[in-house]
Coordinates of C-alpha atoms in Angstrom, one line a residue:
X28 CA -11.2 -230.7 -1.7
X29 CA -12.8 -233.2 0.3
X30 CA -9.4 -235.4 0.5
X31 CA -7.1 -232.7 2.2
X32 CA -8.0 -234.4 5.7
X33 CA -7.4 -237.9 4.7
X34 CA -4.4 -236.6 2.9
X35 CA -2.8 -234.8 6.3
X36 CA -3.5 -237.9 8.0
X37 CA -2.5 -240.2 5.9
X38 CA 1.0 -241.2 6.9
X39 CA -0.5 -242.1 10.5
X40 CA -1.7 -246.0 10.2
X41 CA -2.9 -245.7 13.8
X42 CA -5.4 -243.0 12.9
X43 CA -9.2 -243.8 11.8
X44 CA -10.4 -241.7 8.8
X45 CA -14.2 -241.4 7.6
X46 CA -16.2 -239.0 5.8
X47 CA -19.8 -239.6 4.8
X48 CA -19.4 -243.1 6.7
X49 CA -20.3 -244.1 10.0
X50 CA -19.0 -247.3 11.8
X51 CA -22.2 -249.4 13.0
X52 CA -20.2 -252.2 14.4
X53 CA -17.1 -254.2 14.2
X54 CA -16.6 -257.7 14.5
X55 CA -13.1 -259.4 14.3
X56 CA -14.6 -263.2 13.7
X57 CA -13.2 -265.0 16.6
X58 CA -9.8 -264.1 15.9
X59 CA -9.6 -265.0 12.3
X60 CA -10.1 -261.7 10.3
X61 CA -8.4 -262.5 7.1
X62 CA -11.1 -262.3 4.6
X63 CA -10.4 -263.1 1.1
X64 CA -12.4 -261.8 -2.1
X65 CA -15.6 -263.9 -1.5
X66 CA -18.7 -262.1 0.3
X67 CA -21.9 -262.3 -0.3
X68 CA -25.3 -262.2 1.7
X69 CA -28.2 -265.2 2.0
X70 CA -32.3 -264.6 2.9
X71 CA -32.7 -267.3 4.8
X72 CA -36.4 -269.2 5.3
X73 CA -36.5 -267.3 8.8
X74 CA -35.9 -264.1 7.7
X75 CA -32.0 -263.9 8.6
X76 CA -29.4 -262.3 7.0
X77 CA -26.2 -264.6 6.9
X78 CA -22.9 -262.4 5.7
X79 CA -20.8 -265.3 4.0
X80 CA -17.0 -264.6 4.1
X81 CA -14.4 -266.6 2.1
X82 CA -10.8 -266.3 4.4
X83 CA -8.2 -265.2 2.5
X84 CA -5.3 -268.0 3.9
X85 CA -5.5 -271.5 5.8
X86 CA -6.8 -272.1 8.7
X87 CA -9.9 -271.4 8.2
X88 CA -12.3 -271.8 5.2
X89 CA -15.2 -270.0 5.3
X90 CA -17.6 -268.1 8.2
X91 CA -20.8 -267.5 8.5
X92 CA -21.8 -263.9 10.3
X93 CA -25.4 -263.1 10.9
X94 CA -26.1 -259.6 10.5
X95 CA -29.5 -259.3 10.9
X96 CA -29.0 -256.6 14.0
X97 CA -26.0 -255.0 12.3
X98 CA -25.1 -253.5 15.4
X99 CA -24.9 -256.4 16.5
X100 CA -23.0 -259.0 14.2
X101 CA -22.8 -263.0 15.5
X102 CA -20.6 -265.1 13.8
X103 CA -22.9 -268.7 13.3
X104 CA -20.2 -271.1 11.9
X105 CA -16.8 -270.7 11.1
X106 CA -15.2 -274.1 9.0
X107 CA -11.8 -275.0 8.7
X108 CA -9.4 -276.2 5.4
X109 CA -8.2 -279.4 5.3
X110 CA -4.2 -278.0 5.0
X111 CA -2.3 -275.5 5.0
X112 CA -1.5 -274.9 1.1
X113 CA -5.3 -274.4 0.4
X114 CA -7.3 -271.3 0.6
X115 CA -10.8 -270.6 -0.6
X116 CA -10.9 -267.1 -1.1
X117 CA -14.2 -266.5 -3.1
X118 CA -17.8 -267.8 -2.6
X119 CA -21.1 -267.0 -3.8
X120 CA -24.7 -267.3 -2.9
X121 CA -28.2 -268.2 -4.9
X122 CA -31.2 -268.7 -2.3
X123 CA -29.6 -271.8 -0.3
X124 CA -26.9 -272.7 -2.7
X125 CA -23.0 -271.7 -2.2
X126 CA -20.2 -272.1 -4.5
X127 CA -16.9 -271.7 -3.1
X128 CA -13.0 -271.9 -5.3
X129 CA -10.1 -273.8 -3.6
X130 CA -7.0 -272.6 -4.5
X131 CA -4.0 -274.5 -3.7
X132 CA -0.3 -273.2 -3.5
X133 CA 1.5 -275.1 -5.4
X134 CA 0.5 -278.0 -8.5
X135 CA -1.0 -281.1 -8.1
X136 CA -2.2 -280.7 -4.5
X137 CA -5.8 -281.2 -3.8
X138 CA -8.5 -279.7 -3.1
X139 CA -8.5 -278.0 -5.9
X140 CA -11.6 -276.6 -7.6
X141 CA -14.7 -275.8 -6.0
X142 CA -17.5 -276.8 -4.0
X143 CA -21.4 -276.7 -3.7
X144 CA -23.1 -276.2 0.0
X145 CA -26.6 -276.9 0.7
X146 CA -26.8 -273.8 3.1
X147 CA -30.5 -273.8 4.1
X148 CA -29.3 -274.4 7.7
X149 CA -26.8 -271.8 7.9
X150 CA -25.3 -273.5 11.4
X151 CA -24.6 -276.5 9.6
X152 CA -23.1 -276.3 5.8
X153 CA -23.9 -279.2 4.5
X154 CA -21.6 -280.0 1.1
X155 CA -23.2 -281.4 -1.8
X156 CA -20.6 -282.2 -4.3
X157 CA -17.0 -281.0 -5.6
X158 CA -15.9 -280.0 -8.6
X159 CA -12.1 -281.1 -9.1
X160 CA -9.9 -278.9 -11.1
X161 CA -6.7 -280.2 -9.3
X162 CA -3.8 -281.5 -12.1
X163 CA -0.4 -281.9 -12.4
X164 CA 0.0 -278.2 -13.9
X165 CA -3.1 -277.0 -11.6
X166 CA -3.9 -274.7 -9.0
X167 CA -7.7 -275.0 -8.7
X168 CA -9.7 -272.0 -8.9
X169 CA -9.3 -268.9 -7.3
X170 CA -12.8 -267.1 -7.8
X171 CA -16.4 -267.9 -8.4
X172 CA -19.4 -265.9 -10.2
X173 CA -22.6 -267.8 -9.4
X174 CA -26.0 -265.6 -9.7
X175 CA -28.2 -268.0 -11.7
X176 CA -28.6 -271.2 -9.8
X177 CA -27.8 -272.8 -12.9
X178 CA -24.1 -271.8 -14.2
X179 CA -20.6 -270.9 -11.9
X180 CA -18.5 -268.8 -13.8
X181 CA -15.0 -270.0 -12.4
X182 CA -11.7 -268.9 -12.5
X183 CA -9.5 -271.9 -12.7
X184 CA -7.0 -274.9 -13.6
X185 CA -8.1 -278.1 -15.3
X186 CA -6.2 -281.4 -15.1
X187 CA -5.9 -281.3 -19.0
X188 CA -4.3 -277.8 -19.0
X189 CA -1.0 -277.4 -19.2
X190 CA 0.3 -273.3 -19.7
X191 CA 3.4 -272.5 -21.5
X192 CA 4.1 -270.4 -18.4
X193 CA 3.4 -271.2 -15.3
X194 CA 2.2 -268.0 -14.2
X195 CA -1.1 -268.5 -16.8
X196 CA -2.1 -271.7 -15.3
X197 CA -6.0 -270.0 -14.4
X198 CA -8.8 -269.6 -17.5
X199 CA -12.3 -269.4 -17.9
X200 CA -14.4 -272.4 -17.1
X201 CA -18.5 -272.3 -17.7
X202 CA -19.4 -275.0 -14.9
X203 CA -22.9 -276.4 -15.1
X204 CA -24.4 -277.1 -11.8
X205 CA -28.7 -277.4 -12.7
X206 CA -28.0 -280.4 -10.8
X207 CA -25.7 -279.6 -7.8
X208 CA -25.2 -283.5 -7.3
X209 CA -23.3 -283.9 -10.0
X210 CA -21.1 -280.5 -11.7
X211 CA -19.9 -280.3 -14.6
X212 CA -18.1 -278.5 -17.2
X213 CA -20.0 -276.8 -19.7
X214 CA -17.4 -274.6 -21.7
X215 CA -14.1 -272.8 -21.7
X216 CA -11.9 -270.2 -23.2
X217 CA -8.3 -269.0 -23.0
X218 CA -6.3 -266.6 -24.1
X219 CA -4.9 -267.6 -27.3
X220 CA -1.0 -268.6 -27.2
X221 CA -1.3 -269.6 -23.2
X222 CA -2.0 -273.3 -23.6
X223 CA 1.0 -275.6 -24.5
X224 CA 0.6 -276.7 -28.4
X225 CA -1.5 -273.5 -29.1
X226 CA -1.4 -272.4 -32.9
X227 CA -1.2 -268.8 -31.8
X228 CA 2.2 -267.1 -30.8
X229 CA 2.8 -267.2 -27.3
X230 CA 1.8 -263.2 -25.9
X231 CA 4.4 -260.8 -25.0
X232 CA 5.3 -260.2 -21.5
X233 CA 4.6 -257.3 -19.2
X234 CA 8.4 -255.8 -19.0
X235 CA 8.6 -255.5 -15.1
X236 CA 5.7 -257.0 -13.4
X237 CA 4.4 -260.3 -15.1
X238 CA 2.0 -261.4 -13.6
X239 CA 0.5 -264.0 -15.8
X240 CA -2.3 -264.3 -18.4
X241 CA -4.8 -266.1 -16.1
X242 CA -8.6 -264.8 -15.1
X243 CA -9.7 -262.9 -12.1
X244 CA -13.0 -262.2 -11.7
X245 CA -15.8 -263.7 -14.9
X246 CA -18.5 -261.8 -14.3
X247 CA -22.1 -262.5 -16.4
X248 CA -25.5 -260.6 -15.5
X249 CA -28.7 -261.5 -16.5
X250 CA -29.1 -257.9 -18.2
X251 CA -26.9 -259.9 -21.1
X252 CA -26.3 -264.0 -20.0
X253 CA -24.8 -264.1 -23.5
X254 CA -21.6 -262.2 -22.8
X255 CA -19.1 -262.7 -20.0
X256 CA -17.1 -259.8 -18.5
X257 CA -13.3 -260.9 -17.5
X258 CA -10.8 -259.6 -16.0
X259 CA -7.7 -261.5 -17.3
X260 CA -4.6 -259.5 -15.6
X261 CA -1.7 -259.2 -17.6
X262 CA -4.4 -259.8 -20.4
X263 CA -6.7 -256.6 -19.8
X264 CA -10.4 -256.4 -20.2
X265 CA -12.0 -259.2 -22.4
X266 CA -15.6 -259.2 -23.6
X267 CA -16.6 -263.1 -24.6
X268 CA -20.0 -264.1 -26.7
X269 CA -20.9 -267.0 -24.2
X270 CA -24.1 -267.6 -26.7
X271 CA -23.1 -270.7 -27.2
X272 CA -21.8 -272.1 -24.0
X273 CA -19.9 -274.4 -25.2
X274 CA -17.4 -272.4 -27.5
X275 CA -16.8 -268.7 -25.5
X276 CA -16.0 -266.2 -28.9
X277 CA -13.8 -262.9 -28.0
X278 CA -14.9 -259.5 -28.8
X279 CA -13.3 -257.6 -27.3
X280 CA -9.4 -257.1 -26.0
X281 CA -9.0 -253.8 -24.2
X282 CA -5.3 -254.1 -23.5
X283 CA -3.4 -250.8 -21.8
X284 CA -0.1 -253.2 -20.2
X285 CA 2.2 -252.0 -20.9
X286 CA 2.4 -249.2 -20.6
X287 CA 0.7 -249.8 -17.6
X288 CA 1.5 -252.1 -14.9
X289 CA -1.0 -255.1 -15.3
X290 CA -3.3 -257.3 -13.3
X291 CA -6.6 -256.7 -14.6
X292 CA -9.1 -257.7 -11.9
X293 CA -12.6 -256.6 -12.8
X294 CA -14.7 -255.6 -15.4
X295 CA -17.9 -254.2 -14.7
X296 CA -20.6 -253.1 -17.1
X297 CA -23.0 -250.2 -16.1
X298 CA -25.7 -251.6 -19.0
X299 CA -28.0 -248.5 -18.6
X300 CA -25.4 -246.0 -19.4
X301 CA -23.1 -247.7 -21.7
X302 CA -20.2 -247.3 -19.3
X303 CA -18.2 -250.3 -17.3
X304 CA -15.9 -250.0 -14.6
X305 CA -12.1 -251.8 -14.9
X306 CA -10.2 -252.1 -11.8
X307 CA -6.7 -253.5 -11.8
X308 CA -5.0 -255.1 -8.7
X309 CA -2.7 -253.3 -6.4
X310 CA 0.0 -256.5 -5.6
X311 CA 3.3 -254.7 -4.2
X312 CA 4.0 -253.0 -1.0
X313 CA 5.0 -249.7 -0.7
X314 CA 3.7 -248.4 -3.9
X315 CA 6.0 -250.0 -5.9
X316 CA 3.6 -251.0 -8.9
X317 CA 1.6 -247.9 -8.3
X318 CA -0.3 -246.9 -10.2
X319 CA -2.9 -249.0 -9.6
X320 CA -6.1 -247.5 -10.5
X321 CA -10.2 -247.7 -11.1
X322 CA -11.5 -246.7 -14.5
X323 CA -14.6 -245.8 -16.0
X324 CA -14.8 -246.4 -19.4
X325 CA -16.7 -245.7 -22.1
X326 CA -18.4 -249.1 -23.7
X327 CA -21.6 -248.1 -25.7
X328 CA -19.5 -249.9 -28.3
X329 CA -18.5 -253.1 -26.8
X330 CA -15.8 -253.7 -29.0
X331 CA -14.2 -251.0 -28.7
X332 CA -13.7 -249.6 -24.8
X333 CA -12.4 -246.0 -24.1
X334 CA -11.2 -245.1 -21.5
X335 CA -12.4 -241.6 -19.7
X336 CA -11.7 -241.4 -16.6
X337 CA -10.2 -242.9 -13.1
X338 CA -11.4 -242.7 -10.0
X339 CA -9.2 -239.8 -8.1
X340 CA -7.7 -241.1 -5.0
X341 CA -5.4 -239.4 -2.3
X342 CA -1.8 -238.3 -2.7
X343 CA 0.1 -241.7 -3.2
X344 CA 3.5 -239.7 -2.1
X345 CA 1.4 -240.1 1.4
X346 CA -0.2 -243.2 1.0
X347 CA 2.3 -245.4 -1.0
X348 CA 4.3 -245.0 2.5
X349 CA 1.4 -246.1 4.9
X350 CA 2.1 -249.3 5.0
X351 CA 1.0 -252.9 2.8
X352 CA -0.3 -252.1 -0.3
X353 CA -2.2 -248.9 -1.9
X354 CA -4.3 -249.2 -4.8
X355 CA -6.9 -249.8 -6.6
X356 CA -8.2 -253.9 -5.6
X357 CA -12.5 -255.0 -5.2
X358 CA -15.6 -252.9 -5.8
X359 CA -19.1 -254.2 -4.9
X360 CA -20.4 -255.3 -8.4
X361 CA -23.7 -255.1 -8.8
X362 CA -24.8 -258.5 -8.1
X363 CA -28.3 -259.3 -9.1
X364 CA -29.1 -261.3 -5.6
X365 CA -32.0 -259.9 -3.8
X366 CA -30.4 -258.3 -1.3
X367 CA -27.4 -256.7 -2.9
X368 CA -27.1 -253.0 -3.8
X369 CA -27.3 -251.8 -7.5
X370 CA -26.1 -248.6 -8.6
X371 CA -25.1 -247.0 -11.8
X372 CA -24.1 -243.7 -10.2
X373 CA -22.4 -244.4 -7.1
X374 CA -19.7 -246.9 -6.8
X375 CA -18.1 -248.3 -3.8
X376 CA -14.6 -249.9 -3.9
X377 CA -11.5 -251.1 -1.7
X378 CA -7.9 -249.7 -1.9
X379 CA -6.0 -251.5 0.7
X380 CA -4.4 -249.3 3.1
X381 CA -6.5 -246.4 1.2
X382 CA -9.1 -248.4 2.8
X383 CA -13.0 -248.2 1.6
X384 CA -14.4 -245.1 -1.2
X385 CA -17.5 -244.2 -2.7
X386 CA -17.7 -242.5 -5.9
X387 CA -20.6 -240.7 -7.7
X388 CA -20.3 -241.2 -11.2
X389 CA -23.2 -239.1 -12.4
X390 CA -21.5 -237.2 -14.3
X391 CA -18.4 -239.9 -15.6
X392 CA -15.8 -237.5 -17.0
X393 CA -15.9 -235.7 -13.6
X394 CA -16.2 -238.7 -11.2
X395 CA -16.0 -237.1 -7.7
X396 CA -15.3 -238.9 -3.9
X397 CA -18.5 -239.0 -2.5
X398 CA -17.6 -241.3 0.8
X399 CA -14.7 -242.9 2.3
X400 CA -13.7 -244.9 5.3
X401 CA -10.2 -245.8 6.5
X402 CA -9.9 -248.0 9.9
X403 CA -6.7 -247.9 12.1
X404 CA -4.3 -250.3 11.7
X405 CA -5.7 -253.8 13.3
X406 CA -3.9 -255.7 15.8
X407 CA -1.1 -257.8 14.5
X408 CA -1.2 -256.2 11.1
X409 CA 1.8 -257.7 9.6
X410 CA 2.5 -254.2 7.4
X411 CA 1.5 -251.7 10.1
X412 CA -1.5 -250.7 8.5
X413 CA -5.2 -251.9 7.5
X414 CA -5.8 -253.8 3.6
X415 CA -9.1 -253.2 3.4
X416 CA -9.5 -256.0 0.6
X417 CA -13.6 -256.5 -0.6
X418 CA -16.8 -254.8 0.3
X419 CA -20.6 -255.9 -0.7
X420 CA -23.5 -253.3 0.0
X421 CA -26.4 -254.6 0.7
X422 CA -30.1 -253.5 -1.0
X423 CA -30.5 -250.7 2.4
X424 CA -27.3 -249.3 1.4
X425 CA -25.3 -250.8 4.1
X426 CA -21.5 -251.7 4.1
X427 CA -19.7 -254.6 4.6
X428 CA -16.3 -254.2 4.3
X429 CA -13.5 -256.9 5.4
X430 CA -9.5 -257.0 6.4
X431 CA -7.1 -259.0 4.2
X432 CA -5.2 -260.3 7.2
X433 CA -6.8 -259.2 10.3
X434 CA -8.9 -256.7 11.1
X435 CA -12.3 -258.9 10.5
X436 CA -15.8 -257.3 9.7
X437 CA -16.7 -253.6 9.5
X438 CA -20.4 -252.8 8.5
X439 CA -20.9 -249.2 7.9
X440 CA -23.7 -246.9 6.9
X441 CA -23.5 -244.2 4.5
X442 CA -24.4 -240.7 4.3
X443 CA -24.5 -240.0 0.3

């Protein structure tokens, strides 16, 4: 088994780990290598490549890392948030154009919602307009899907939302930004029984960890721009006809918490094969809502999703121990951007301290570790160990993988 090293090892934090992937630089971003769940990669005019990273936590907002030499990675800009109880988190990229979610800590502060950069000149973000989603019973958003220079597919609060509990306060909002200038909102959807004078029943709980009905990630490809993927955490895997912008339909529910533990983060399809990838959110130290896990499941009928498989990860008696978190969190998904990797085979995810793993899916009943690369525990990690927290491959097949609190930039090559 190709695990058995990283298995042995595992209980040392200290100790790198790699198979099938080689470290082609490191870059720890001036000292602030907290990198949220936003990454994505800009063409510029010049023929640069600009890595854009969303920081996870205050103080800083967003940097800007060219990685044209990948061995040799310069950060370009690096911007600051206006406070302390904001965070940005996720960003996207089309050609010159960034969207990026501001997420507040508690209700009611501001910003909240998200914003629009003209990026042309990477050195100097210029910002082009806001989006407010702050509110008395608002957070703002916590993560952007923008592929289409036309629609941002948002994660978020609204100032005239107001959840029965507070823990569902995020939902889907269609933002229409064909002019940039001037954003606004071109649909939404809930899940039913959230909203505060909602006809249907308010829905049950998950028993020990509740995290909340509220969207993660709201993914739409141009393969189908008439159905949105979501992952709505305590509220599973939804489908939504978006064919009609204005009034998002449900197809599909696929709801396994409980008996499992929740947070529902991404929904991926694999359109060729009629097969999508669910990955639920790891959010407790020490193992203590494990398991977290990465399915592949089957969706040739997409109202109906069945699930065959999970991605097999080392033993969590180990692991679970390591330090921070361990389980399943990000995967690169496919975006359609010009420089970003596509796959249907081989899939590359984040696990926290179980750091960064490729799969090959080829044959999906028998998905099989194909890569994987854990870094020693940074300097001042606050749990001892690395959280390796997003990754985005770019079209070459290199790796771009980034620390939740502070071990910055690692960009990786792979040998699969």
């Amino acid at each position: 088994m190709n695990d058995k090293l990283s298995m042995k090892k595992g209980a040392d934090p200290s100790e790198m780990l790699a198979w099938n992937m080689k470290l082609i630089s490191h870059h720890e971003l001036a000292g602030f290598g907290g990198v949220g769940e936003g990454i994505n990669m800009q063409l510029t005019k010049d023929g640069r490549r600009i890595l854009w990273l969303a920081h996870e936590s205050a103080p800083k907002n967003f940097t800007g890392v060219d990685v044209t030499d990948v061995k040799n990675p310069k950060v370009v800009v690096q911007t600051d948030l206006p406070h302390a109880k904001v965070r940005s988190n996720s960003l996207d990229v089309v050609g010159d154009l960034m969207a990026v979610a501001y997420q507040t800590k508690d209700w009611g502060l501001k910003p909240a919602g998200m914003d629009l950069f003209d990026i042309s000149n990477p050195e100097e973000p210029k910002l082009i307009s806001h989006f407010d989603a702050s509110g008395p019973h608002s957070r703002g958003a916590h993560c952007v899907w923008f592929v289409d220079g036309e629609y941002v597919h948002l994660s978020s609060g609204a100032p005239d939302f107001e959840p029965i509990d507070p823990k569902d306060d995020q939902f889907y909002r269609i933002i229409d930004v064909r002019n940039p200038s001037k954003p606004k909102e071109a649909g939404r959807w809930w899940y039913p029984g959230t909203r505060k004078g909602d006809s249907a029943p308010p829905p049950p709980r998950q028993p020990k960890f509740d995290a909340g009905y509220r969207t993660h990630n709201t993914n739409v490809y141009p393969q189908r721009p008439d159905r949105a993927y979501l992952g709505y955490i305590d509220g599973g895997a939804i489908i939504l006809d978006i064919s009609d912008k204005a009034n998002p339909r449900m197809l599909t529910n696929f709801q396994y918490s409980p008996p499992f533990n929740g947070f529902t983060h991404t929904l991926m399809p694999l359109f060729e094969r009629g097969l999508a990838i669910i990955t639920d959110e790891c959010v407790k130290d020490n193992g203590e809502d494990w398991p977290k896990l990465t399915w592949i499941v089957n969706a040739q009928d997409e109202r109906n999703l069945v699930p065959i498989a999970t991605m097999p990860l080392p033993d969590p008696e180990i692991w679970c121990k390591r330090g921070g978190r361990f389980g399943s969190h990000n995967m690169h998904e496919n975006y359609p951007g010009p420089c970003s990797f596509r796959s249907e085979n081989l899939i590359v995810a984040t696990f926290f301290n179980g750091g960064l793993r490729a799969y090959d899916i080829s044959n999906p009943y028998q998905p099989r570790e194909a890569a994987y690369f854990v870094p020693g525990a940074p300097k001042l990690a606050p749990s001892g160990a690395i959280q390796i927290n997003d990754v985005w491959v770019d079209e070459r097949g290199i790796v771009y993988a980034v620390d939740r609190f502070a071990g910055g930039l690692y960009i990786l090559e792979m040998n699969v």
